[in-house]
């Protein structure tokens, strides 16, 4: 029970934020909050590979696309549970979307993770583009038009649609964070860290470094797929261009900005990266010129100059108030 205390309190904290958003803010702010949840999961999943394991992936948008299309297609064509239990359908769809992304993560990771550094980045970048182009040519998935009218998480128990979506997304954020946290602090996690610090030394100690990297890649791909499913349900429309190269770059920026290897840093960075362009809309309203992306880019450059290791570095939030 003690191990469940922190996840439970974290979930209550997210619920409190959701209630404030429910009764005090516009629909635009609410959808932005849902995107924050998606980006939190995406950033944490990539941090397992790029931060904790010391690899460099540029193709996580491909895993996100797989999850999004699986979740969207199943929600339109397959109902496992009867009316009244439809919320369980979306839980199963999310698991299946993440699982198929994990399968692709294994298929891509098994051969490509024998490579290192720039070579791995090129392979994963190519994978992401292959997925995007393949989706463009799949007519049964809408092709370039994408999929419209995707069903979303049903409301119930007096909850609004936003609150139902928000709670569903918050559940997956909490699950992602604490699963990755426990994984990194387990024997498997020490294998990830050993590969990051010195792969040659890890191999000399008998660590199967390829297997360790593939394991991290598969788990990361699963949660990237989950993020894709959630984005499909929140927006209710997807197309291949939603998961292009720049989507992967956004995730990399969140990981680097938050701190390589810091999951709480990824959460903070996801919040900043998602809301900053929206906050800068006021500048456009005052000046009449759209300077949002310019200011956004300059702010990122300034942060990385002043704090090159990221906001949290490799530390977690609790490390800053832990007694020395």
Short mmCIF file of C-alpha atoms in Angstrom, two decimals:
data_model
loop_
_atom_site.label_atom_id
_atom_site.label_comp_id
_atom_site.label_asym_id
_atom_site.label_seq_id
_atom_site.Cartn_x
_atom_site.Cartn_y
_atom_site.Cartn_z
CA UNK A 1 0.00 0.00 0.00
CA UNK A 2 2.85 2.36 0.80
CA UNK A 3 4.19 2.00 -2.76
CA UNK A 4 0.83 3.18 -4.11
CA UNK A 5 0.67 6.29 -1.93
CA UNK A 6 2.72 8.58 -4.15
CA UNK A 7 0.98 7.59 -7.43
CA UNK A 8 -2.38 8.06 -5.73
CA UNK A 9 -1.45 11.50 -4.40
CA UNK A 10 -0.06 12.47 -7.80
CA UNK A 11 -3.31 11.45 -9.44
CA UNK A 12 -5.27 13.50 -6.90
CA UNK A 13 -3.06 16.47 -7.72
CA UNK A 14 -3.81 16.11 -11.43
CA UNK A 15 -7.53 15.82 -10.64
CA UNK A 16 -7.34 19.10 -8.70
CA UNK A 17 -5.72 20.79 -11.70
CA UNK A 18 -8.43 19.33 -13.95
CA UNK A 19 -11.19 20.69 -11.72
CA UNK A 20 -9.67 24.17 -11.88
CA UNK A 21 -9.50 23.92 -15.68
CA UNK A 22 -13.05 22.57 -15.83
CA UNK A 23 -14.69 25.48 -14.06
CA UNK A 24 -12.36 28.39 -14.66
CA UNK A 25 -11.03 28.22 -18.21
CA UNK A 26 -12.11 28.16 -21.84
CA UNK A 27 -12.32 25.14 -24.14
CA UNK A 28 -9.10 26.28 -25.84
CA UNK A 29 -7.18 26.15 -22.56
CA UNK A 30 -8.70 22.75 -21.83
CA UNK A 31 -7.57 21.20 -25.12
CA UNK A 32 -4.11 22.69 -24.51
CA UNK A 33 -4.06 20.91 -21.14
CA UNK A 34 -4.90 17.63 -22.88
CA UNK A 35 -1.99 18.17 -25.26
CA UNK A 36 0.24 18.74 -22.23
CA UNK A 37 -0.67 15.25 -21.00
CA UNK A 38 0.14 13.73 -24.40
CA UNK A 39 3.49 15.51 -24.54
CA UNK A 40 4.36 14.43 -21.01
CA UNK A 41 4.04 10.78 -22.00
CA UNK A 42 5.87 11.33 -25.27
CA UNK A 43 8.77 13.12 -23.57
CA UNK A 44 9.12 10.56 -20.78
CA UNK A 45 9.06 7.66 -23.23
CA UNK A 46 11.80 9.19 -25.37
CA UNK A 47 13.86 10.06 -22.30
CA UNK A 48 14.15 6.36 -21.50
CA UNK A 49 16.04 5.88 -24.78
CA UNK A 50 17.83 9.20 -25.29
CA UNK A 51 18.48 9.99 -21.65
CA UNK A 52 18.59 6.89 -19.47
CA UNK A 53 20.00 4.51 -22.09
CA UNK A 54 22.25 7.02 -23.83
CA UNK A 55 20.99 6.33 -27.36
CA UNK A 56 19.61 8.83 -29.86
CA UNK A 57 16.27 8.27 -31.57
CA UNK A 58 14.70 10.65 -34.08
CA UNK A 59 11.78 8.46 -35.10
CA UNK A 60 9.42 8.35 -32.15
CA UNK A 61 6.73 10.14 -34.13
CA UNK A 62 6.47 6.90 -36.11
CA UNK A 63 5.55 4.94 -32.97
CA UNK A 64 3.12 7.67 -32.02
CA UNK A 65 1.49 7.39 -35.47
CA UNK A 66 1.12 3.62 -35.13
CA UNK A 67 -0.64 4.00 -31.80
CA UNK A 68 -2.87 6.81 -33.05
CA UNK A 69 -4.05 4.92 -36.13
CA UNK A 70 -4.61 1.66 -34.24
CA UNK A 71 -6.65 3.45 -31.57
CA UNK A 72 -8.65 5.44 -34.13
CA UNK A 73 -9.39 2.45 -36.37
CA UNK A 74 -10.42 0.13 -33.53
CA UNK A 75 -12.66 2.74 -31.92
CA UNK A 76 -14.58 3.09 -35.19
CA UNK A 77 -14.82 -0.58 -36.15
CA UNK A 78 -14.65 -2.75 -33.05
CA UNK A 79 -16.50 -2.73 -29.73
CA UNK A 80 -15.42 -5.32 -27.18
CA UNK A 81 -17.61 -4.26 -24.26
CA UNK A 82 -21.36 -3.54 -24.31
CA UNK A 83 -22.96 -0.15 -23.83
CA UNK A 84 -22.43 1.05 -20.31
CA UNK A 85 -18.87 -0.26 -20.27
CA UNK A 86 -17.65 1.58 -23.34
CA UNK A 87 -14.92 3.32 -21.35
CA UNK A 88 -13.22 -0.06 -21.03
CA UNK A 89 -13.09 -0.27 -24.83
CA UNK A 90 -10.85 2.79 -24.93
CA UNK A 91 -8.57 1.33 -22.28
CA UNK A 92 -8.16 -1.83 -24.38
CA UNK A 93 -7.65 0.20 -27.58
CA UNK A 94 -4.91 2.19 -25.87
CA UNK A 95 -3.18 -0.98 -24.72
CA UNK A 96 -3.39 -2.46 -28.22
CA UNK A 97 -2.10 0.73 -29.85
CA UNK A 98 0.84 0.84 -27.48
CA UNK A 99 1.47 -2.90 -27.91
CA UNK A 100 1.64 -2.72 -31.71
CA UNK A 101 4.01 0.24 -31.42
CA UNK A 102 6.14 -1.88 -29.06
CA UNK A 103 6.21 -4.70 -31.64
CA UNK A 104 7.48 -2.26 -34.24
CA UNK A 105 9.95 -0.98 -31.66
CA UNK A 106 11.34 -4.49 -31.34
CA UNK A 107 11.47 -5.03 -35.11
CA UNK A 108 13.29 -1.74 -35.62
CA UNK A 109 15.45 -1.93 -32.52
CA UNK A 110 16.76 -5.47 -32.93
CA UNK A 111 18.88 -4.69 -36.01
CA UNK A 112 19.37 -0.92 -35.63
CA UNK A 113 20.46 -0.77 -31.98
CA UNK A 114 23.66 -2.55 -32.90
CA UNK A 115 24.52 0.85 -34.37
CA UNK A 116 25.51 3.86 -32.29
CA UNK A 117 25.21 7.63 -32.27
CA UNK A 118 24.50 9.32 -35.58
CA UNK A 119 23.93 6.04 -37.39
CA UNK A 120 21.12 5.08 -35.03
CA UNK A 121 19.58 8.56 -35.38
CA UNK A 122 19.53 8.19 -39.17
CA UNK A 123 17.91 4.73 -39.00
CA UNK A 124 15.17 5.87 -36.61
CA UNK A 125 14.58 9.00 -38.67
CA UNK A 126 14.14 6.79 -41.73
CA UNK A 127 11.70 4.57 -39.83
CA UNK A 128 9.53 7.55 -38.89
CA UNK A 129 9.38 8.71 -42.50
CA UNK A 130 8.59 5.17 -43.73
CA UNK A 131 5.59 5.03 -41.40
CA UNK A 132 4.36 8.44 -42.51
CA UNK A 133 4.65 7.63 -46.22
CA UNK A 134 3.06 4.20 -45.71
CA UNK A 135 0.06 5.81 -44.01
CA UNK A 136 -0.27 8.25 -46.91
CA UNK A 137 -0.80 5.29 -49.23
CA UNK A 138 -3.19 3.25 -47.08
CA UNK A 139 -6.65 4.08 -48.39
CA UNK A 140 -8.44 2.00 -45.75
CA UNK A 141 -6.89 4.33 -43.16
CA UNK A 142 -7.93 7.44 -45.06
CA UNK A 143 -4.66 8.04 -46.91
CA UNK A 144 -3.69 11.71 -46.98
CA UNK A 145 -7.18 12.65 -45.73
CA UNK A 146 -6.62 10.87 -42.46
CA UNK A 147 -9.36 9.64 -40.15
CA UNK A 148 -12.21 11.95 -39.16
CA UNK A 149 -14.81 11.72 -36.43
CA UNK A 150 -12.81 9.51 -34.10
CA UNK A 151 -14.88 8.48 -31.05
CA UNK A 152 -13.55 9.78 -27.78
CA UNK A 153 -13.60 8.69 -24.15
CA UNK A 154 -17.27 8.71 -23.08
CA UNK A 155 -18.45 10.96 -20.30
CA UNK A 156 -20.38 9.54 -17.39
CA UNK A 157 -20.85 9.70 -13.63
CA UNK A 158 -21.65 13.38 -14.02
CA UNK A 159 -18.34 14.13 -15.74
CA UNK A 160 -18.06 16.46 -18.71
CA UNK A 161 -16.34 15.27 -21.89
CA UNK A 162 -13.24 17.30 -21.01
CA UNK A 163 -13.03 15.86 -17.50
CA UNK A 164 -13.45 12.30 -18.77
CA UNK A 165 -10.67 12.84 -21.31
CA UNK A 166 -8.48 14.57 -18.75
CA UNK A 167 -8.83 11.79 -16.18
CA UNK A 168 -8.13 9.15 -18.82
CA UNK A 169 -5.00 10.99 -19.94
CA UNK A 170 -3.89 11.63 -16.35
CA UNK A 171 -4.16 7.92 -15.57
CA UNK A 172 -1.72 7.11 -18.38
CA UNK A 173 0.65 9.92 -17.34
CA UNK A 174 0.84 8.52 -13.80
CA UNK A 175 1.21 4.95 -15.08
CA UNK A 176 3.97 5.98 -17.49
CA UNK A 177 5.93 7.97 -14.92
CA UNK A 178 5.87 5.42 -12.11
CA UNK A 179 6.43 2.44 -14.41
CA UNK A 180 9.51 4.10 -15.90
CA UNK A 181 10.64 5.24 -12.46
CA UNK A 182 10.47 1.72 -11.04
CA UNK A 183 12.08 0.29 -14.17
CA UNK A 184 15.06 2.66 -14.03
CA UNK A 185 15.60 1.92 -10.32
CA UNK A 186 15.48 -1.85 -10.86
CA UNK A 187 18.22 -4.25 -11.98
CA UNK A 188 17.10 -3.64 -15.57
CA UNK A 189 17.53 0.08 -15.04
CA UNK A 190 21.08 -0.36 -13.84
CA UNK A 191 21.73 -2.12 -17.13
CA UNK A 192 20.39 0.93 -19.00
CA UNK A 193 22.66 3.23 -17.00
CA UNK A 194 25.72 1.04 -17.50
CA UNK A 195 25.22 1.14 -21.27
CA UNK A 196 24.85 4.92 -21.15
CA UNK A 197 27.96 5.50 -19.06
CA UNK A 198 30.33 3.10 -20.85
CA UNK A 199 29.01 0.54 -23.30
CA UNK A 200 32.40 -1.13 -23.81
CA UNK A 201 32.89 -1.56 -20.06
CA UNK A 202 29.36 -2.95 -19.75
CA UNK A 203 30.08 -5.51 -22.47
CA UNK A 204 33.30 -6.53 -20.74
CA UNK A 205 31.28 -7.19 -17.57
CA UNK A 206 29.03 -9.58 -19.45
CA UNK A 207 26.09 -7.24 -20.12
CA UNK A 208 24.25 -7.99 -23.37
CA UNK A 209 24.17 -4.36 -24.41
CA UNK A 210 22.08 -4.91 -27.54
CA UNK A 211 19.38 -6.72 -25.53
CA UNK A 212 19.41 -3.95 -22.92
CA UNK A 213 19.00 -1.24 -25.56
CA UNK A 214 16.25 -3.16 -27.36
CA UNK A 215 14.38 -3.58 -24.08
CA UNK A 216 14.49 0.15 -23.44
CA UNK A 217 13.45 0.85 -27.02
CA UNK A 218 10.43 -1.47 -26.81
CA UNK A 219 9.17 0.06 -23.55
CA UNK A 220 9.72 3.54 -24.98
CA UNK A 221 7.85 2.64 -28.17
CA UNK A 222 4.91 1.31 -26.14
CA UNK A 223 4.38 4.59 -24.29
CA UNK A 224 4.94 6.62 -27.47
CA UNK A 225 2.13 4.55 -29.00
CA UNK A 226 -0.04 5.30 -25.96
CA UNK A 227 0.62 9.02 -26.47
CA UNK A 228 -0.49 8.62 -30.08
CA UNK A 229 -3.75 6.93 -29.08
CA UNK A 230 -4.52 9.70 -26.61
CA UNK A 231 -3.83 12.41 -29.18
CA UNK A 232 -6.26 10.71 -31.58
CA UNK A 233 -9.00 10.59 -28.95
CA UNK A 234 -8.47 14.16 -27.78
CA UNK A 235 -8.38 15.79 -31.23
CA UNK A 236 -10.70 13.27 -32.94
CA UNK A 237 -8.89 13.71 -36.23
CA UNK A 238 -5.51 12.46 -37.42
CA UNK A 239 -3.58 12.42 -40.68
CA UNK A 240 -0.03 11.36 -41.61
CA UNK A 241 1.29 14.93 -41.54
CA UNK A 242 0.47 15.07 -37.81
CA UNK A 243 3.36 12.67 -37.21
CA UNK A 244 6.15 14.07 -39.34
CA UNK A 245 9.79 14.66 -38.51
CA UNK A 246 9.07 17.85 -36.57
CA UNK A 247 6.92 15.86 -34.12
CA UNK A 248 9.98 13.79 -33.25
CA UNK A 249 12.08 16.96 -32.96
CA UNK A 250 9.58 18.42 -30.48
CA UNK A 251 9.98 15.34 -28.30
CA UNK A 252 13.78 15.57 -28.47
CA UNK A 253 13.61 19.25 -27.46
CA UNK A 254 11.49 18.35 -24.42
CA UNK A 255 13.96 15.68 -23.34
CA UNK A 256 17.02 17.92 -23.76
CA UNK A 257 15.34 20.94 -22.17
CA UNK A 258 14.09 18.98 -19.16
CA UNK A 259 17.35 17.12 -18.67
CA UNK A 260 18.63 13.87 -20.15
CA UNK A 261 17.62 11.09 -17.79
CA UNK A 262 15.22 13.19 -15.69
CA UNK A 263 11.58 12.13 -15.99
CA UNK A 264 10.30 14.98 -13.83
CA UNK A 265 12.38 17.28 -16.03
CA UNK A 266 10.59 15.87 -19.07
CA UNK A 267 7.24 16.62 -17.44
CA UNK A 268 8.21 20.24 -16.71
CA UNK A 269 9.64 20.69 -20.21
CA UNK A 270 6.49 19.23 -21.78
CA UNK A 271 4.40 21.79 -19.91
CA UNK A 272 6.65 24.67 -21.00
CA UNK A 273 6.99 23.59 -24.63
CA UNK A 274 3.23 23.08 -24.99
CA UNK A 275 1.97 26.27 -23.37
CA UNK A 276 4.73 28.71 -24.34
CA UNK A 277 3.57 29.26 -27.97
CA UNK A 278 0.02 29.81 -26.70
CA UNK A 279 1.11 32.31 -24.05
CA UNK A 280 3.05 34.21 -26.70
CA UNK A 281 -0.16 34.81 -28.66
CA UNK A 282 -0.58 37.94 -26.54
CA UNK A 283 2.56 39.34 -28.20
CA UNK A 284 0.96 38.84 -31.58
CA UNK A 285 -2.21 40.59 -30.42
CA UNK A 286 -0.24 43.59 -29.14
CA UNK A 287 2.23 43.97 -32.03
CA UNK A 288 0.06 42.69 -34.87
CA UNK A 289 3.04 40.59 -36.00
CA UNK A 290 3.33 36.86 -35.39
CA UNK A 291 6.60 36.67 -33.48
CA UNK A 292 5.61 33.65 -31.42
CA UNK A 293 7.96 31.10 -32.95
CA UNK A 294 10.86 33.57 -33.08
CA UNK A 295 10.55 34.38 -29.37
CA UNK A 296 9.97 30.70 -28.62
CA UNK A 297 13.16 29.70 -30.45
CA UNK A 298 15.21 32.47 -28.82
CA UNK A 299 13.95 31.42 -25.39
CA UNK A 300 15.04 27.83 -26.04
CA UNK A 301 18.49 28.98 -27.20
CA UNK A 302 18.87 31.18 -24.11
CA UNK A 303 17.89 28.36 -21.75
CA UNK A 304 20.35 25.95 -23.34
CA UNK A 305 23.16 28.53 -23.14
CA UNK A 306 22.50 29.25 -19.47
CA UNK A 307 21.61 25.67 -18.54
CA UNK A 308 23.18 23.31 -21.12
CA UNK A 309 22.47 20.23 -19.00
CA UNK A 310 18.75 21.01 -19.06
CA UNK A 311 16.44 22.36 -16.38
CA UNK A 312 16.93 19.43 -14.00
CA UNK A 313 20.08 17.92 -15.49
CA UNK A 314 20.06 14.21 -14.69
CA UNK A 315 18.33 14.79 -11.34
CA UNK A 316 14.71 14.29 -10.41
CA UNK A 317 12.59 16.87 -8.63
CA UNK A 318 12.91 15.19 -5.24
CA UNK A 319 16.72 15.37 -5.42
CA UNK A 320 16.59 19.15 -5.00
CA UNK A 321 15.07 19.01 -1.53
CA UNK A 322 16.57 15.74 -0.34
CA UNK A 323 18.85 16.25 2.67
CA UNK A 324 22.52 15.93 1.88
#
